[in-house]
PDB file of C-alpha atoms in Angstrom:
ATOM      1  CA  UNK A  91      -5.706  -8.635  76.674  1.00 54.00           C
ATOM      2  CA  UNK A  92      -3.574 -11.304  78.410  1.00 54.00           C
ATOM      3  CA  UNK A  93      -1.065  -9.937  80.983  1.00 51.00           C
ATOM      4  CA  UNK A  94       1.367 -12.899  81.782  1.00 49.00           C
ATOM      5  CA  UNK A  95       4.131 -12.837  84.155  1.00 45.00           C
ATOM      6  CA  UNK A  96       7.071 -13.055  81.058  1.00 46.00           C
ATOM      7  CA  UNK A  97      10.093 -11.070  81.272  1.00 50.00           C
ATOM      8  CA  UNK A  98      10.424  -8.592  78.344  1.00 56.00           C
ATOM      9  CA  UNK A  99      13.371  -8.828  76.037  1.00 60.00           C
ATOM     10  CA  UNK A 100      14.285  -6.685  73.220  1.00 59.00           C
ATOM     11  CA  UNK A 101      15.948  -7.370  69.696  1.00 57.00           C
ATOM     12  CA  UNK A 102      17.297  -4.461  68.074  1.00 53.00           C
ATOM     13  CA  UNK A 103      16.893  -4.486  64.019  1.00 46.00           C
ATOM     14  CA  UNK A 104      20.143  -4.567  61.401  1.00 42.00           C
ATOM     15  CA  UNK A 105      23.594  -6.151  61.566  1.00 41.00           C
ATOM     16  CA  UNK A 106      25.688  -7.475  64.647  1.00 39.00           C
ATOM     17  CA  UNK A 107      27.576  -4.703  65.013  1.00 41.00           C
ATOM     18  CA  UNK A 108      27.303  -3.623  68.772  1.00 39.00           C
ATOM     19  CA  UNK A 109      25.459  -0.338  69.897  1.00 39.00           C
ATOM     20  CA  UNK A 110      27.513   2.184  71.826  1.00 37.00           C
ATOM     21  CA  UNK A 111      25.688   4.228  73.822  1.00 36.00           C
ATOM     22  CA  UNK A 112      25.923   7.910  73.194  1.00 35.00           C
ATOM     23  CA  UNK A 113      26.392  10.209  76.041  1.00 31.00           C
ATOM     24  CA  UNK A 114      23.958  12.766  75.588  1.00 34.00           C
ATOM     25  CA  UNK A 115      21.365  10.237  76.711  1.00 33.00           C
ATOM     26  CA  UNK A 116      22.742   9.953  80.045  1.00 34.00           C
ATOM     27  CA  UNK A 117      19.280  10.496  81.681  1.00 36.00           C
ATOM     28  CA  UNK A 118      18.116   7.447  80.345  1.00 40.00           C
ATOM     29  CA  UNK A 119      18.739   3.687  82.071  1.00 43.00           C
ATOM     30  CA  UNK A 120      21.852   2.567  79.180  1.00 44.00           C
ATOM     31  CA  UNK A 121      21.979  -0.792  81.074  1.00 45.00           C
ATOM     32  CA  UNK A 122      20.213  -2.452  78.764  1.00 48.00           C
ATOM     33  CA  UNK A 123      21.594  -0.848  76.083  1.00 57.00           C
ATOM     34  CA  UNK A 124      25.194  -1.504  76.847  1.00 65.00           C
ATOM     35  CA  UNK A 125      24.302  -5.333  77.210  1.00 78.00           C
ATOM     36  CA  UNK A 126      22.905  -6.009  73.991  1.00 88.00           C
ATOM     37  CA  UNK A 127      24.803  -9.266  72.422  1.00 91.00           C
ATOM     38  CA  UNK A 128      25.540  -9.941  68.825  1.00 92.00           C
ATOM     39  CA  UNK A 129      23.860 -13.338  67.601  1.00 94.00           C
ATOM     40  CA  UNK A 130      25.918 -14.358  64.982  1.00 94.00           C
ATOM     41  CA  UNK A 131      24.274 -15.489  61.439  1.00 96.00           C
ATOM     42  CA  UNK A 132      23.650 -19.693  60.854  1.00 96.00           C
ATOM     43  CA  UNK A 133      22.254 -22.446  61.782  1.00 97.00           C
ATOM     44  CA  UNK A 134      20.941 -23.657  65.659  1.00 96.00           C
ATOM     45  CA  UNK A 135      18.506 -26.529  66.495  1.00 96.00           C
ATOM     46  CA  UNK A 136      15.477 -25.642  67.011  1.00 96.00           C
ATOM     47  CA  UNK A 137      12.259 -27.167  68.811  1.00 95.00           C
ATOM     48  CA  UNK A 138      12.140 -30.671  70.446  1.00 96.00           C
ATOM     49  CA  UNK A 139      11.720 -33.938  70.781  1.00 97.00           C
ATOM     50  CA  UNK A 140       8.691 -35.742  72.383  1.00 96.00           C
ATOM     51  CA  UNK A 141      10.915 -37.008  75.028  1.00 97.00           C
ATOM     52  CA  UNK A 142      11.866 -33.574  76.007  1.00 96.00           C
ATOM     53  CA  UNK A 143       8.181 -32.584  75.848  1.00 96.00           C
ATOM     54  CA  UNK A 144       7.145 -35.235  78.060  1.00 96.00           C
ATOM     55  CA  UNK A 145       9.621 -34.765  80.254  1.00 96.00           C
ATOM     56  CA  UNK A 146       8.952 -30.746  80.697  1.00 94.00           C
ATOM     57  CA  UNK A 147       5.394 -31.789  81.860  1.00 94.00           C
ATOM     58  CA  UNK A 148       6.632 -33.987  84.201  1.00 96.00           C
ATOM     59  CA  UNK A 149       8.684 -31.420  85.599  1.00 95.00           C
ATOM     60  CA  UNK A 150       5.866 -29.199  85.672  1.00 90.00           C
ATOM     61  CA  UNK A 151       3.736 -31.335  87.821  1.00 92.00           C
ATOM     62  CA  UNK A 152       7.007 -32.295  90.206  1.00 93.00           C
ATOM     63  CA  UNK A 153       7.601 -28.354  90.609  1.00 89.00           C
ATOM     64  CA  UNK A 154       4.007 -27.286  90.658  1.00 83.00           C
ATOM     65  CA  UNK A 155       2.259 -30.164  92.364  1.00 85.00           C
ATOM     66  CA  UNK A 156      -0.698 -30.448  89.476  1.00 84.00           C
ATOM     67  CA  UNK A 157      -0.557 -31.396  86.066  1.00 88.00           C
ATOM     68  CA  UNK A 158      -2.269 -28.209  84.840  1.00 84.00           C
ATOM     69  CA  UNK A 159       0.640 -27.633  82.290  1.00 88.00           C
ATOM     70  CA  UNK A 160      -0.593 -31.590  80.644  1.00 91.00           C
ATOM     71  CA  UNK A 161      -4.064 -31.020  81.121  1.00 90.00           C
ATOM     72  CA  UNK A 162      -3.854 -27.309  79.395  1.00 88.00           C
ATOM     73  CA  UNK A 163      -1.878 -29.362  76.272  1.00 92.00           C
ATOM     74  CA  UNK A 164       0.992 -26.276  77.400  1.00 90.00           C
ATOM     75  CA  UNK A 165       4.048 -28.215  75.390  1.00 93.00           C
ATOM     76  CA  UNK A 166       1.785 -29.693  72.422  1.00 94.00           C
ATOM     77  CA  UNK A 167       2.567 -27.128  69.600  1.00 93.00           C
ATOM     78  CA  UNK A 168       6.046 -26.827  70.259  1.00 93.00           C
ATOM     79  CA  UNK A 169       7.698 -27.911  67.019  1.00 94.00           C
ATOM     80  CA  UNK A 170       9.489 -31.239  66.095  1.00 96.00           C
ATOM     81  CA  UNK A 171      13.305 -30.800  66.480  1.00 96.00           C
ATOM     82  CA  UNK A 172      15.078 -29.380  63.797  1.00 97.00           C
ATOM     83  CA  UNK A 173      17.703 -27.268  62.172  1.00 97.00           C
ATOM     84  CA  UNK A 174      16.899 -23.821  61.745  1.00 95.00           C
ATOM     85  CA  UNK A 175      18.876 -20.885  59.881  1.00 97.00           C
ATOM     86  CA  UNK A 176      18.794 -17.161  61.567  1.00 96.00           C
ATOM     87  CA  UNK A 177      20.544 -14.363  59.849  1.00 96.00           C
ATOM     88  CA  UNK A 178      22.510 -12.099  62.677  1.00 95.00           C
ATOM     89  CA  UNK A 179      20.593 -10.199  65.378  1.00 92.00           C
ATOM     90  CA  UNK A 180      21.491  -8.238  68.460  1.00 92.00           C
ATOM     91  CA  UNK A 181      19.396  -9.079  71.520  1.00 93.00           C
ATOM     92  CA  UNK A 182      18.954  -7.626  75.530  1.00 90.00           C
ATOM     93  CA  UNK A 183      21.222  -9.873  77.042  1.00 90.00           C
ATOM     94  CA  UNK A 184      19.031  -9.446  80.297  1.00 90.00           C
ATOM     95  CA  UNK A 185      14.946  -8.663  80.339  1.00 93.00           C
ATOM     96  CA  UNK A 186      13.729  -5.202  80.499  1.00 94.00           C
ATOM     97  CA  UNK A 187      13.481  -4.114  84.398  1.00 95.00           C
ATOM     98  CA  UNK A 188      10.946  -2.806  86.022  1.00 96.00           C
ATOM     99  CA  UNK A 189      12.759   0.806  86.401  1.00 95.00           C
ATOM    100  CA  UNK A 190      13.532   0.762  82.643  1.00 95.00           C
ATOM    101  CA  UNK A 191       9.822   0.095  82.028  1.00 97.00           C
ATOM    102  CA  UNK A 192       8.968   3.191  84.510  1.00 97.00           C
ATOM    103  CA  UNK A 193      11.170   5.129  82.722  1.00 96.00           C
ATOM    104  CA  UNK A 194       8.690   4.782  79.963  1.00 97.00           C
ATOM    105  CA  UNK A 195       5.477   5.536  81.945  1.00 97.00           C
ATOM    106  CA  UNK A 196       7.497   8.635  84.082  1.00 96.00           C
ATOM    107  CA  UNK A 197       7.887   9.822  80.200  1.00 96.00           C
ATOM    108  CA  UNK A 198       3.714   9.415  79.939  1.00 96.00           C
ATOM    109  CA  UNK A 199       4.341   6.929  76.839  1.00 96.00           C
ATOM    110  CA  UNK A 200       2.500   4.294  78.953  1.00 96.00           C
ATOM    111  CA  UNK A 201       0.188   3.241  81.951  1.00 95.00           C
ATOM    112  CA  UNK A 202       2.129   1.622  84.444  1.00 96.00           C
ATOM    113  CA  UNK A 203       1.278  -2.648  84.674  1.00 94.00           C
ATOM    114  CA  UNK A 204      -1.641  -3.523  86.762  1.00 90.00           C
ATOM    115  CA  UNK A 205      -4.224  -6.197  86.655  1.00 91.00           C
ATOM    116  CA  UNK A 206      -6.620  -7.137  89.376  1.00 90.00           C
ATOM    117  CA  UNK A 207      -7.557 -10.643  90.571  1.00 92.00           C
ATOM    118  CA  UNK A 208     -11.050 -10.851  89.100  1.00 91.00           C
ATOM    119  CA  UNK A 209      -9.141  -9.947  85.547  1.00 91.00           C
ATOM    120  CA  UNK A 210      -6.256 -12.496  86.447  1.00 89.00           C
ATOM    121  CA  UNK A 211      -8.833 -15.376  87.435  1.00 86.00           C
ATOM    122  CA  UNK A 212     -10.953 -14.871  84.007  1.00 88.00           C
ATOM    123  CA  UNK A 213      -7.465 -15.701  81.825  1.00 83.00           C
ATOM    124  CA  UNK A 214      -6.729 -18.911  83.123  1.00 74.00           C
ATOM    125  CA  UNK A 215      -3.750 -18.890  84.899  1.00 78.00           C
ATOM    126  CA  UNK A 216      -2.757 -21.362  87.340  1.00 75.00           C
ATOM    127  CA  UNK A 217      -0.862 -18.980  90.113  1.00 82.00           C
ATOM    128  CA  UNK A 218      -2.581 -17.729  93.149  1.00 86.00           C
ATOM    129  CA  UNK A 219      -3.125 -14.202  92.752  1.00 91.00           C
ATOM    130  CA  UNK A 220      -2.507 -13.350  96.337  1.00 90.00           C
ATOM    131  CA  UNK A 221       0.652 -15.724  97.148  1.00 89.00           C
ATOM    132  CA  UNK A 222       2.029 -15.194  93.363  1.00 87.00           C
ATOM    133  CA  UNK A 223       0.745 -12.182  91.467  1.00 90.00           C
ATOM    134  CA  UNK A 224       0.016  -9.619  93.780  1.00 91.00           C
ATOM    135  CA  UNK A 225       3.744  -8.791  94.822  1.00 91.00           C
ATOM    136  CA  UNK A 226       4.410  -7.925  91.003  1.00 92.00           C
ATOM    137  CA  UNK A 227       1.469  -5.220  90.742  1.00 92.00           C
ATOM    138  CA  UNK A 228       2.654  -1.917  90.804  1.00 95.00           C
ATOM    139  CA  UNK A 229       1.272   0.981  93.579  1.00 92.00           C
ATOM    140  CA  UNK A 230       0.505   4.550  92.723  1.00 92.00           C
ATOM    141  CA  UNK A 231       2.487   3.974  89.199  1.00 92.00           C
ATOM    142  CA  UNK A 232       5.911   2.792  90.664  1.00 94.00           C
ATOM    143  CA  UNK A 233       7.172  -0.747  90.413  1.00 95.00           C
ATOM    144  CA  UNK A 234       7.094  -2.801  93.751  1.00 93.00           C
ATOM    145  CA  UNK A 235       9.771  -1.794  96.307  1.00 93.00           C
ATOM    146  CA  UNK A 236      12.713  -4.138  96.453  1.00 94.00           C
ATOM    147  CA  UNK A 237      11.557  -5.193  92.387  1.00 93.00           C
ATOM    148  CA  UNK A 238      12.619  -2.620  90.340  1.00 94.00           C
ATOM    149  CA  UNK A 239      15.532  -4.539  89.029  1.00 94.00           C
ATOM    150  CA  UNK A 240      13.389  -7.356  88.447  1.00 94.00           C
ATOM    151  CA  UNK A 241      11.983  -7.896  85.176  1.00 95.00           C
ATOM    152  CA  UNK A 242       9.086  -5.910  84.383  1.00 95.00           C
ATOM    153  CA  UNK A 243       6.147  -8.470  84.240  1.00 94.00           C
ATOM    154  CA  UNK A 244       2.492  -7.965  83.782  1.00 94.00           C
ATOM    155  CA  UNK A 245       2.577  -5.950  80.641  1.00 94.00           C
ATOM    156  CA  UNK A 246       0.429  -6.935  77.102  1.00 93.00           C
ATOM    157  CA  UNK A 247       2.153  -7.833  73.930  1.00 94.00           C
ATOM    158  CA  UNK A 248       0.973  -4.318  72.819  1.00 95.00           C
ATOM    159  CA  UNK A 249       2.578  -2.676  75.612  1.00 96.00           C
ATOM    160  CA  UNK A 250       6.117  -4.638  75.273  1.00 96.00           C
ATOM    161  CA  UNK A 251       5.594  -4.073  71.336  1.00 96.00           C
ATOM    162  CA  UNK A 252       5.450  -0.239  72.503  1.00 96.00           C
ATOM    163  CA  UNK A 253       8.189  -0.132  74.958  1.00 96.00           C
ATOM    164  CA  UNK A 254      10.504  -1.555  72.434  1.00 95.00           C
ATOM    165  CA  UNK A 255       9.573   0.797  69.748  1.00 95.00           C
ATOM    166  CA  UNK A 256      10.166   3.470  72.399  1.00 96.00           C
ATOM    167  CA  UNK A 257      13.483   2.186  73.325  1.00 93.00           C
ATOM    168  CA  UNK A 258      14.571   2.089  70.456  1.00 92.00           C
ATOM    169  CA  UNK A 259      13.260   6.181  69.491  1.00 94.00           C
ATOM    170  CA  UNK A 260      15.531   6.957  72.454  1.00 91.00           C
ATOM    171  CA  UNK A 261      18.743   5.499  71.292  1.00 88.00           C
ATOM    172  CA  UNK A 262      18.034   6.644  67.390  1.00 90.00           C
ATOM    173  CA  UNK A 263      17.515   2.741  66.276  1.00 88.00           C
ATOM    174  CA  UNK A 264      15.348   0.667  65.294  1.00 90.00           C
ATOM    175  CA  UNK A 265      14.050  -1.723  68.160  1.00 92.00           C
ATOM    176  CA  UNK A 266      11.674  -4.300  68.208  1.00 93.00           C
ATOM    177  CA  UNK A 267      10.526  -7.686  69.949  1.00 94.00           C
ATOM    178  CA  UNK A 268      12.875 -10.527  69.252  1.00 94.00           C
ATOM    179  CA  UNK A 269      10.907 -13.404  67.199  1.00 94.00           C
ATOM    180  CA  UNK A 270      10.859 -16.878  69.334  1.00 92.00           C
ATOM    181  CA  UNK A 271      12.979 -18.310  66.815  1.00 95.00           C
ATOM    182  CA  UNK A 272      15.696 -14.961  67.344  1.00 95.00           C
ATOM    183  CA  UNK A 273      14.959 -15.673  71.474  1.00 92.00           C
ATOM    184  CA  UNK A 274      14.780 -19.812  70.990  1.00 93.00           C
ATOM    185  CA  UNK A 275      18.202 -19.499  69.571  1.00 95.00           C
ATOM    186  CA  UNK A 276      20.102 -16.458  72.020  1.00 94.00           C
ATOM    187  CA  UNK A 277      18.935 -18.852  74.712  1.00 88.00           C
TER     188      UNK A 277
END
């Protein structure tokens, strides 16, 4: 399983009516809960151009000093520009946190995030995992101190598939991942 350092966003199911939080879940973080946006139905543009492709690699090797994103192709399926149609969503306006994500793992619903450096070198990332990983592992099942309102990083698809679903059981809705097109478009 692939643990990458993406933020985890949520996209709650149904119309664009806002959620308001209900009090007698006043134990639980609401922050995320209270900033979840209506997306309005219709029409965005999607995907891009091979200009804006080419130009996000060069950015990548300006920033990161190697052209690891060029060599690894990183850009090359990213769709043609185009216009797409979504119906209405709500999404997180912000990424899950690290002390929403403990919330879930103080419940026992999940292990807290944690690879090691053998398991981070074997997936093919470029980051060091001493000068750029290793600050975002968590110790004794806590997030890292002076992090927890950070976005909670390091988790599998499986695990942000089950911290949504979770979420969601808390409020008494429906929650799920937002599709790329649904996050593509918010963004």
């Amino acid at each position: 399983m692939k643990r990458a350092l993406l933020g985890l966003g949520l996209a709650a199911c149904g119309g664009s009516k806002p959620h308001q939080p209900q009090v007698q879940h006043a134990l639980l973080s609401v922050a995320a809960d209270e900033r979840m946006i209506a997306v309005p139905a219709g029409n965005y543009i999607a995907g891009s151009t091979p200009e804006e492709r080419a130009a996000s690699y060069d950015d990548y090797q300006q920033t990161a000093g190697q052209d690891s994103a060029r060599e690894n192709k990183w850009f090359d399926t990213e769709e043609d520009r185009r216009i797409t149609e979504l119906p209405a969503f709500r999404i997180d306006l912000m990424p899950v946190t690290q002390a929403q994500y403990a919330e879930m793992v103080t419940a026992g619903k999940a292990k807290p995030p944690a690879i090691d450096e053998a398991a981070w070198k074997t997936q093919g990332f470029n980051q060091d995992f001493a000068t750029e990983v290793a600050r975002f592992v968590w110790k004794d099942g806590r997030p890292p101190t002076g992090r927890e309102d950070h976005p909670v990083v390091l988790v599998t698809h499986e695990e942000a598939v089950g911290y949504s679903v979770w979420r969601g059981a808390q409020r008494g809705e429906k929650r799920r991942l937002p599709t790329a097109a649904e996050y593509e478009k918010a963004a």
